[in-house]
């Protein structure tokens, strides 16, 4: 826990990133596809003598400049802010390993913005040949941004040979090995196809607003030409998708295979639902474009164009959701878990404690005894990347109906993180020392039940005495004192935790908890 936590009530930080990212993808991929669309349309108009296209294309380039330059840039910065707050460890890892990649990407981006503005403002002011050259220069710069960002994105699932150098300090020297990973080329092909099809869809949105009566012939030609831009995606996307699928590591491919194999039983896993939604929404896009844009181009309205764009949003969101889900439980496969814990550090963290070196937990961390206050910090650091208290993936709901003992059993399964565990493929290991794990159990118990429903466990190291089996639980009256101390600390910390929890939408601690955790008389007898 090297950074402060970011609590987003109800939807959680993951969905916050997802919403911003989906909007950004719709715009940024249009920035690439539209950069190809505009000079191609202009070249076609020049070649075929269609001067009537120029006014419409000039207005379209203005729409393109505002949408991509303003909203594309805003959502791009929004992604950086949100991922930096939600997963600073993951963001740090990507920055440190690809610092020159990001620098190149930003140079391309600045060139792209400049050329987009120059392309719009020079309509009719320079020769057609030079204006077309500006358009193609923009297209090359925009493709450059896609070429760079795709290598960094695919690295997260298929880091390949780079993993051999993870944690050695030599990682940046293996930039190209990480960048040109197994998933790079098929993913780049897929994204270019998405860019091209989105260019056609955004063009339908814009040209759908043209007047079918006064601009009928021009609108008809432009709408039908834009409709054709989805064809490459439908012809080639299955090929690239299959190629990409073969590059997914086998253990992650099993997540998808498991989801597909259970369809016949009526069990639609998350990845299955998202994959089906991507296929169905894509098929619907093709049908709607044929019925509304191709058959009746002059009658196409902007509202119908926006409906097609909404279907594209569904297809994009579900496709990206599948891609993200297949990477679970990692941010960088084999290197960094989604809770920000590096694979190489697990043993150390379990030994010294998750909060031991955290500057953000010092004011509340007394690791001598477990307490809900420490549990709150554990929840914030290790659970909130994927769960909320009572919203998306609600911990209240997931832990509801379980008493403290059952919650403790689940935490033990998560900490052991054995391959046969039902959570192994989806959730990162729970890390921390015994005091921190017991503290998290207490916090979740109070969250789910309003009070502690099982005895507080004394996790302090047992003194070693000759001839005494130290594995036996200490239960005589003298040794029960630490438990009583623990109860007092727990009660005191509950008040503090409840205040913090209120800020974090966490449940209030019940004053009954002390009664619930009071040791029974028979527990004071040595077994």
XYZ file of C-alpha atoms in Angstrom:
527
model
C 0.000 0.000 0.000
C 2.404 2.621 -1.301
C -0.250 5.128 -2.366
C -3.440 6.649 -0.970
C -6.679 4.949 -1.964
C -9.369 6.334 -4.254
C -12.892 5.434 -3.179
C -15.596 5.838 -5.838
C -18.933 4.968 -4.211
C -21.463 2.693 -5.934
C -19.752 2.139 -9.308
C -16.186 1.719 -8.052
C -12.965 2.915 -9.631
C -12.945 0.122 -12.231
C -16.182 1.202 -13.860
C -15.110 4.842 -13.655
C -12.083 3.990 -15.771
C -14.234 1.802 -18.017
C -16.796 4.535 -18.769
C -14.107 7.099 -19.604
C -12.137 4.548 -21.628
C -15.108 3.404 -23.739
C -15.968 6.993 -24.696
C -12.303 7.668 -25.411
C -11.992 4.596 -27.636
C -15.017 5.631 -29.690
C -13.425 9.039 -30.302
C -9.720 8.152 -30.477
C -10.288 5.302 -32.921
C -12.389 7.684 -35.021
C -9.414 10.061 -34.897
C -7.387 7.384 -36.668
C -10.081 6.051 -39.002
C -11.395 9.518 -39.802
C -7.851 10.572 -40.613
C -7.893 7.980 -43.408
C -11.504 8.671 -44.382
C -11.093 12.400 -45.057
C -8.156 12.350 -47.528
C -9.610 9.290 -49.265
C -12.942 11.046 -49.683
C -11.214 14.201 -50.888
C -9.064 12.225 -53.334
C -12.162 10.441 -54.653
C -13.971 13.753 -55.091
C -10.995 15.220 -56.999
C -10.547 12.114 -59.131
C -14.254 11.808 -60.066
C -14.867 15.544 -60.344
C -17.350 15.594 -57.461
C -16.876 19.220 -56.381
C -20.237 19.032 -54.598
C -18.565 16.857 -51.949
C -16.151 19.589 -50.871
C -18.521 21.723 -48.742
C -19.787 18.642 -46.926
C -16.257 17.323 -46.369
C -15.067 20.710 -45.110
C -17.875 20.794 -42.535
C -17.168 17.180 -41.637
C -13.484 18.017 -41.051
C -14.568 20.796 -38.645
C -16.749 18.320 -36.739
C -13.828 15.893 -36.776
C -11.394 18.501 -35.409
C -13.654 19.556 -32.525
C -14.657 16.022 -31.544
C -11.188 14.477 -31.627
C -9.180 17.531 -30.586
C -11.370 18.554 -27.657
C -13.305 15.547 -26.423
C -10.687 13.003 -27.472
C -7.973 14.914 -25.622
C -10.185 15.441 -22.562
C -11.078 11.757 -22.228
C -7.455 10.809 -22.853
C -6.325 12.949 -19.932
C -9.265 11.552 -17.953
C -7.945 8.037 -18.445
C -4.529 9.053 -17.146
C -6.060 10.639 -14.047
C -8.391 7.730 -13.340
C -5.864 4.915 -13.812
C -3.298 6.873 -11.802
C -5.741 7.154 -8.907
C -7.293 3.692 -9.161
C -4.154 1.669 -9.769
C -1.023 3.753 -9.188
C 1.204 0.664 -9.026
C 0.065 -0.482 -12.470
C 0.373 3.004 -13.921
C 3.852 3.338 -12.448
C 4.908 0.001 -13.959
C 3.724 1.017 -17.441
C 5.366 4.453 -17.233
C 8.715 3.103 -16.060
C 8.876 0.368 -18.677
C 7.599 2.409 -21.622
C 8.695 5.939 -20.839
C 10.110 6.467 -24.342
C 7.042 4.825 -25.865
C 4.793 7.311 -24.109
C 7.052 10.176 -25.179
C 6.842 9.070 -28.825
C 3.082 8.657 -28.550
C 2.682 12.205 -27.214
C 4.851 13.602 -30.011
C 2.635 11.852 -32.548
C -0.398 13.229 -30.735
C 0.832 16.825 -30.880
C 1.670 16.467 -34.586
C -1.758 14.923 -35.118
C -3.580 17.828 -33.451
C -1.577 20.388 -35.412
C -2.211 18.713 -38.762
C -5.925 18.240 -38.036
C -6.250 21.977 -37.437
C -4.149 22.798 -40.502
C -6.248 20.466 -42.658
C -9.504 22.155 -41.687
C -8.294 25.761 -41.839
C -6.686 25.365 -45.287
C -9.763 24.189 -47.192
C -9.839 26.322 -50.357
C -6.770 28.334 -49.302
C -4.023 26.128 -50.722
C -3.876 23.914 -53.770
C -5.896 20.692 -53.788
C -2.686 18.711 -54.054
C -1.094 20.336 -50.984
C -4.321 20.077 -49.015
C -4.509 16.390 -49.793
C -0.909 16.010 -48.644
C -1.845 17.580 -45.314
C -4.642 15.046 -44.980
C -2.339 12.090 -45.636
C 0.270 13.493 -43.242
C -2.405 13.598 -40.560
C -3.389 9.990 -41.365
C 0.215 8.807 -40.921
C 0.575 10.652 -37.587
C -2.697 9.250 -36.263
C -1.741 5.704 -37.245
C 1.558 6.326 -35.433
C -0.268 6.891 -32.133
C -2.165 3.623 -32.616
C 1.034 1.722 -33.431
C 2.609 2.897 -30.151
C -0.327 2.520 -27.785
C -1.191 -0.970 -29.050
C 2.231 -2.326 -28.043
C 1.789 -1.043 -24.487
C -1.780 -2.317 -24.150
C -1.038 -5.826 -25.444
C 2.045 -6.059 -23.226
C -0.253 -6.265 -20.203
C -1.653 -9.657 -21.247
C 1.319 -11.081 -23.159
C 4.548 -9.705 -21.642
C 6.326 -12.849 -22.864
C 10.109 -12.959 -22.420
C 10.133 -9.621 -20.601
C 8.971 -11.443 -17.469
C 12.399 -13.083 -17.168
C 13.844 -9.647 -16.387
C 11.027 -8.397 -14.148
C 12.370 -7.216 -10.807
C 16.003 -7.207 -11.933
C 16.192 -3.493 -12.713
C 16.937 -4.391 -16.332
C 13.338 -4.147 -17.515
C 13.677 -0.876 -19.512
C 16.541 -2.419 -21.486
C 14.104 -4.971 -22.880
C 11.712 -2.406 -24.289
C 11.392 -3.949 -27.738
C 10.943 -7.444 -26.330
C 8.033 -6.141 -24.255
C 6.616 -3.924 -26.981
C 6.592 -6.416 -29.857
C 4.891 -9.060 -27.780
C 2.870 -12.002 -29.087
C -0.441 -10.170 -29.111
C 0.842 -7.020 -30.805
C 0.289 -7.619 -34.540
C -3.156 -9.262 -34.371
C -4.338 -6.614 -31.928
C -2.997 -3.839 -34.168
C -4.884 -5.368 -37.103
C -8.081 -5.559 -35.055
C -7.812 -1.965 -33.912
C -7.167 -0.644 -37.425
C -10.319 -2.441 -38.591
C -12.268 -0.921 -35.701
C -10.889 2.524 -36.611
C -11.999 2.156 -40.224
C -15.501 0.976 -39.328
C -15.920 3.741 -36.708
C -14.934 6.300 -39.337
C -17.827 5.060 -41.481
C -20.257 5.096 -38.541
C -19.319 8.613 -37.398
C -19.634 9.747 -41.034
C -23.163 8.308 -41.121
C -23.960 10.291 -37.963
C -22.763 13.498 -39.592
C -24.042 13.006 -43.141
C -27.370 11.758 -41.748
C -27.994 15.383 -40.774
C -27.843 16.595 -44.387
C -31.072 17.669 -46.028
C -32.316 14.827 -48.237
C -34.297 17.183 -50.473
C -31.911 20.060 -51.132
C -28.723 17.966 -50.930
C -30.230 14.655 -52.049
C -27.703 13.450 -54.700
C -24.666 14.487 -52.620
C -26.093 12.956 -49.458
C -26.919 9.712 -51.250
C -23.377 9.301 -52.571
C -21.687 10.234 -49.285
C -23.940 8.040 -47.120
C -23.477 4.978 -49.313
C -19.747 5.555 -49.520
C -19.547 5.847 -45.712
C -21.632 2.673 -45.305
C -19.015 0.706 -47.253
C -16.411 1.512 -44.606
C -17.743 -1.153 -42.279
C -17.156 -3.922 -44.845
C -13.400 -4.474 -44.188
C -14.135 -5.065 -40.499
C -16.767 -7.723 -41.203
C -14.550 -9.453 -43.768
C -11.264 -9.476 -41.834
C -12.112 -9.120 -38.148
C -12.817 -12.858 -37.623
C -9.384 -13.662 -39.054
C -7.532 -11.239 -36.776
C -9.699 -12.178 -33.781
C -8.791 -15.842 -34.246
C -5.115 -14.913 -34.579
C -5.298 -12.826 -31.408
C -7.023 -15.674 -29.582
C -4.104 -18.024 -30.335
C -1.676 -15.586 -28.670
C -3.571 -15.522 -25.360
C -1.742 -17.554 -22.681
C -3.361 -20.948 -22.208
C -4.394 -20.424 -18.583
C -6.202 -17.203 -19.529
C -7.775 -18.813 -22.590
C -9.404 -21.286 -20.213
C -11.526 -18.446 -18.807
C -13.087 -17.963 -22.211
C -13.367 -21.686 -22.936
C -15.055 -22.250 -19.583
C -17.616 -19.571 -20.368
C -18.364 -21.009 -23.810
C -18.590 -24.597 -22.562
C -21.244 -23.700 -19.984
C -23.602 -21.974 -22.436
C -25.446 -25.240 -23.060
C -26.133 -25.511 -19.335
C -27.567 -22.003 -19.299
C -24.649 -20.653 -17.260
C -23.520 -17.480 -18.973
C -20.333 -16.244 -17.363
C -19.337 -12.597 -17.528
C -16.906 -13.171 -20.372
C -19.517 -15.181 -22.287
C -22.161 -12.501 -21.917
C -19.766 -9.795 -23.063
C -18.544 -11.854 -26.032
C -22.121 -12.580 -27.133
C -23.043 -8.925 -26.771
C -20.083 -7.929 -28.954
C -21.115 -10.386 -31.680
C -24.827 -9.540 -31.573
C -24.337 -5.773 -31.509
C -21.857 -5.992 -34.405
C -24.312 -8.091 -36.428
C -27.097 -5.605 -35.663
C -24.924 -2.715 -36.840
C -24.478 -4.370 -40.233
C -28.212 -5.043 -40.546
C -29.258 -1.537 -39.524
C -26.757 0.126 -41.863
C -27.990 -1.997 -44.760
C -31.677 -1.272 -44.063
C -31.417 2.439 -43.279
C -28.232 3.762 -44.884
C -27.720 1.590 -47.943
C -31.325 1.092 -49.094
C -32.612 4.571 -48.200
C -29.569 6.905 -48.006
C -31.542 10.105 -48.585
C -33.944 9.282 -45.728
C -31.193 8.529 -43.218
C -31.516 10.849 -40.194
C -28.996 11.928 -37.598
C -31.025 10.120 -34.972
C -30.665 6.863 -36.887
C -26.957 7.547 -37.198
C -26.716 8.054 -33.436
C -28.579 4.778 -32.892
C -25.930 3.020 -34.993
C -23.249 4.774 -32.953
C -24.884 3.521 -29.750
C -24.691 -0.037 -31.077
C -21.019 0.600 -31.816
C -20.588 1.756 -28.220
C -22.108 -1.532 -26.984
C -19.849 -3.558 -29.266
C -16.789 -1.577 -28.162
C -17.628 -1.786 -24.457
C -18.287 -5.522 -24.537
C -15.208 -6.252 -26.635
C -12.960 -4.246 -24.309
C -14.607 -5.910 -21.301
C -13.696 -9.352 -22.683
C -10.114 -8.211 -23.254
C -9.832 -6.879 -19.708
C -11.498 -9.926 -18.166
C -9.141 -12.349 -19.906
C -6.232 -10.688 -18.091
C -7.607 -11.416 -14.620
C -6.325 -11.456 -11.937
C -3.400 -9.412 -13.248
C -2.756 -5.868 -14.407
C 0.430 -7.142 -16.039
C 0.194 -10.875 -16.522
C 2.589 -12.768 -14.247
C 4.061 -9.560 -12.814
C 1.501 -7.343 -11.092
C -1.856 -8.337 -9.602
C -4.968 -6.198 -9.881
C -4.669 -5.243 -6.186
C -1.310 -3.608 -6.896
C 0.797 -6.397 -5.352
C 3.809 -7.525 -7.349
C 4.201 -11.288 -7.693
C 7.837 -11.064 -6.590
C 6.897 -9.312 -3.332
C 4.259 -11.702 -2.014
C 6.502 -13.656 0.368
C 8.037 -10.471 1.741
C 4.658 -8.814 2.282
C 3.309 -11.900 4.032
C 6.342 -11.870 6.296
C 6.620 -8.192 7.248
C 3.013 -7.157 6.723
C 1.025 -5.341 4.033
C 0.789 -2.087 5.979
C 4.239 -2.222 7.592
C 5.879 0.232 5.210
C 2.821 2.160 4.132
C 3.102 5.897 4.834
C -0.679 6.159 4.421
C -1.547 3.722 7.213
C 0.913 4.870 9.886
C -1.517 7.052 11.851
C -3.825 4.116 12.490
C -1.588 1.097 12.370
C -0.869 -0.667 15.621
C 0.062 -4.089 14.368
C 0.406 -5.645 17.800
C -3.275 -6.590 17.885
C -5.862 -7.127 15.134
C -8.550 -4.490 14.835
C -11.304 -3.444 12.404
C -9.369 -0.231 11.886
C -6.485 -2.163 10.353
C -9.064 -4.244 8.475
C -10.455 -1.074 6.915
C -7.001 -0.221 5.565
C -6.625 -3.771 4.241
C -10.015 -3.510 2.518
C -9.125 -0.165 0.967
C -5.749 -1.394 -0.243
C -6.568 -4.879 -1.492
C -10.292 -5.089 -2.200
C -11.421 -1.704 -3.509
C -9.693 -2.098 -6.874
C -12.571 -4.439 -7.847
C -15.194 -4.157 -5.085
C -17.305 -1.464 -3.465
C -18.927 -1.533 -0.051
C -22.533 -1.565 -1.268
C -22.511 -0.891 -5.025
C -20.789 -2.696 -7.876
C -19.486 -6.091 -6.707
C -20.755 -5.155 -3.271
C -18.793 -6.709 -0.429
C -21.848 -6.302 1.780
C -23.779 -8.535 -0.604
C -20.963 -11.002 -1.207
C -20.239 -11.405 2.509
C -23.900 -11.238 3.509
C -25.326 -14.371 5.094
C -21.887 -15.460 6.298
C -20.727 -15.241 9.884
C -17.239 -14.278 10.946
C -16.001 -17.872 10.831
C -17.182 -18.366 7.246
C -15.640 -15.072 6.195
C -12.388 -16.175 7.811
C -12.486 -19.432 5.821
C -12.850 -17.521 2.542
C -9.995 -15.201 3.463
C -7.831 -18.232 4.180
C -8.621 -19.647 0.722
C -7.725 -16.304 -0.840
C -4.487 -16.078 1.116
C -3.433 -19.656 0.312
C -4.200 -18.968 -3.376
C -3.955 -22.580 -4.447
C -4.632 -23.565 -8.091
C -7.594 -25.721 -7.038
C -9.268 -22.696 -5.399
C -12.449 -21.513 -7.177
C -11.116 -17.945 -6.878
C -7.640 -18.698 -8.248
C -8.261 -17.607 -11.847
C -10.231 -14.489 -10.990
C -8.848 -12.986 -7.806
C -5.348 -11.998 -6.702
C -3.906 -13.561 -3.550
C -4.717 -11.883 -0.263
C -1.445 -10.778 1.323
C -0.471 -9.653 4.783
C 0.539 -11.077 8.130
C -1.794 -12.957 10.476
C -2.798 -9.798 12.362
C -3.778 -7.995 9.170
C -5.783 -10.959 7.839
C -7.652 -11.270 11.156
C -8.264 -7.520 11.085
C -9.792 -7.762 7.608
C -11.981 -10.639 8.809
C -13.262 -8.488 11.668
C -13.935 -5.542 9.370
C -15.859 -7.652 6.831
C -17.767 -9.396 9.627
C -18.949 -6.037 10.951
C -19.716 -4.863 7.413
C -21.856 -7.921 6.667
C -23.490 -8.482 10.048
C -23.281 -5.171 11.879
C -21.207 -6.766 14.641
C -18.555 -9.374 15.240
C -20.143 -12.811 15.110
C -17.146 -14.927 16.050
C -14.387 -14.619 18.675
C -11.439 -12.352 18.116
C -8.318 -14.385 17.376
C -5.104 -13.530 19.187
C -2.527 -13.487 16.404
C 0.462 -12.424 18.432
C 3.460 -14.793 18.311
C 3.287 -17.452 20.999
C 6.216 -17.602 23.442
C 8.233 -20.763 22.977
C 8.593 -22.883 26.130
C 10.512 -26.104 26.437
C 8.231 -29.129 26.350
C 5.151 -27.110 25.429
C 3.306 -27.636 22.219
C 3.119 -24.056 20.937
C 0.676 -24.982 18.223
C -2.038 -25.415 20.853
C -4.304 -22.408 21.284
C -3.692 -20.598 24.558
C -6.898 -20.595 26.519
C -6.121 -20.448 30.230
C -7.193 -17.376 32.085
C -3.737 -15.862 32.259
C -3.175 -16.264 28.534
C -6.655 -15.114 27.678
C -5.701 -11.630 28.771
C -4.336 -10.666 25.370
C -7.699 -11.578 23.859
C -9.394 -9.286 26.319
C -6.920 -6.582 25.335
C -7.738 -7.267 21.737
C -11.422 -6.795 22.404
C -10.757 -3.459 24.007
C -8.659 -2.321 21.053
C -11.310 -3.629 18.667
C -14.042 -1.685 20.444
C -11.967 1.481 20.475
C -10.959 1.160 16.855
C -14.518 0.412 15.742
C -15.446 3.961 16.647
C -12.582 5.308 14.559
C -13.242 2.856 11.746
C -16.905 3.703 11.635
C -16.069 7.355 11.142
C -13.695 6.516 8.322
C -16.130 3.985 7.004
C -18.837 6.558 6.834
C -16.630 8.571 4.567
C -15.943 5.466 2.524
C -19.566 4.357 2.545
C -18.635 1.582 4.954
C -21.024 0.248 7.606
C -21.073 1.598 11.117
C -19.737 -0.633 13.833
C -22.233 -1.963 16.289
C -21.718 -1.444 19.976
C -22.976 -4.990 20.383
C -19.808 -6.294 18.916
C -18.099 -6.480 22.292
C -20.829 -8.780 23.540
C -20.655 -10.926 20.480
C -16.944 -11.483 20.788
C -16.846 -12.045 24.527
C -14.953 -15.333 25.075
C -16.978 -18.179 26.376
C -16.043 -19.671 29.719
C -15.185 -23.043 28.218
C -12.575 -21.464 25.985
C -10.499 -20.706 29.089
C -9.878 -24.392 29.638
C -6.740 -25.945 28.290
C -7.653 -28.707 25.848
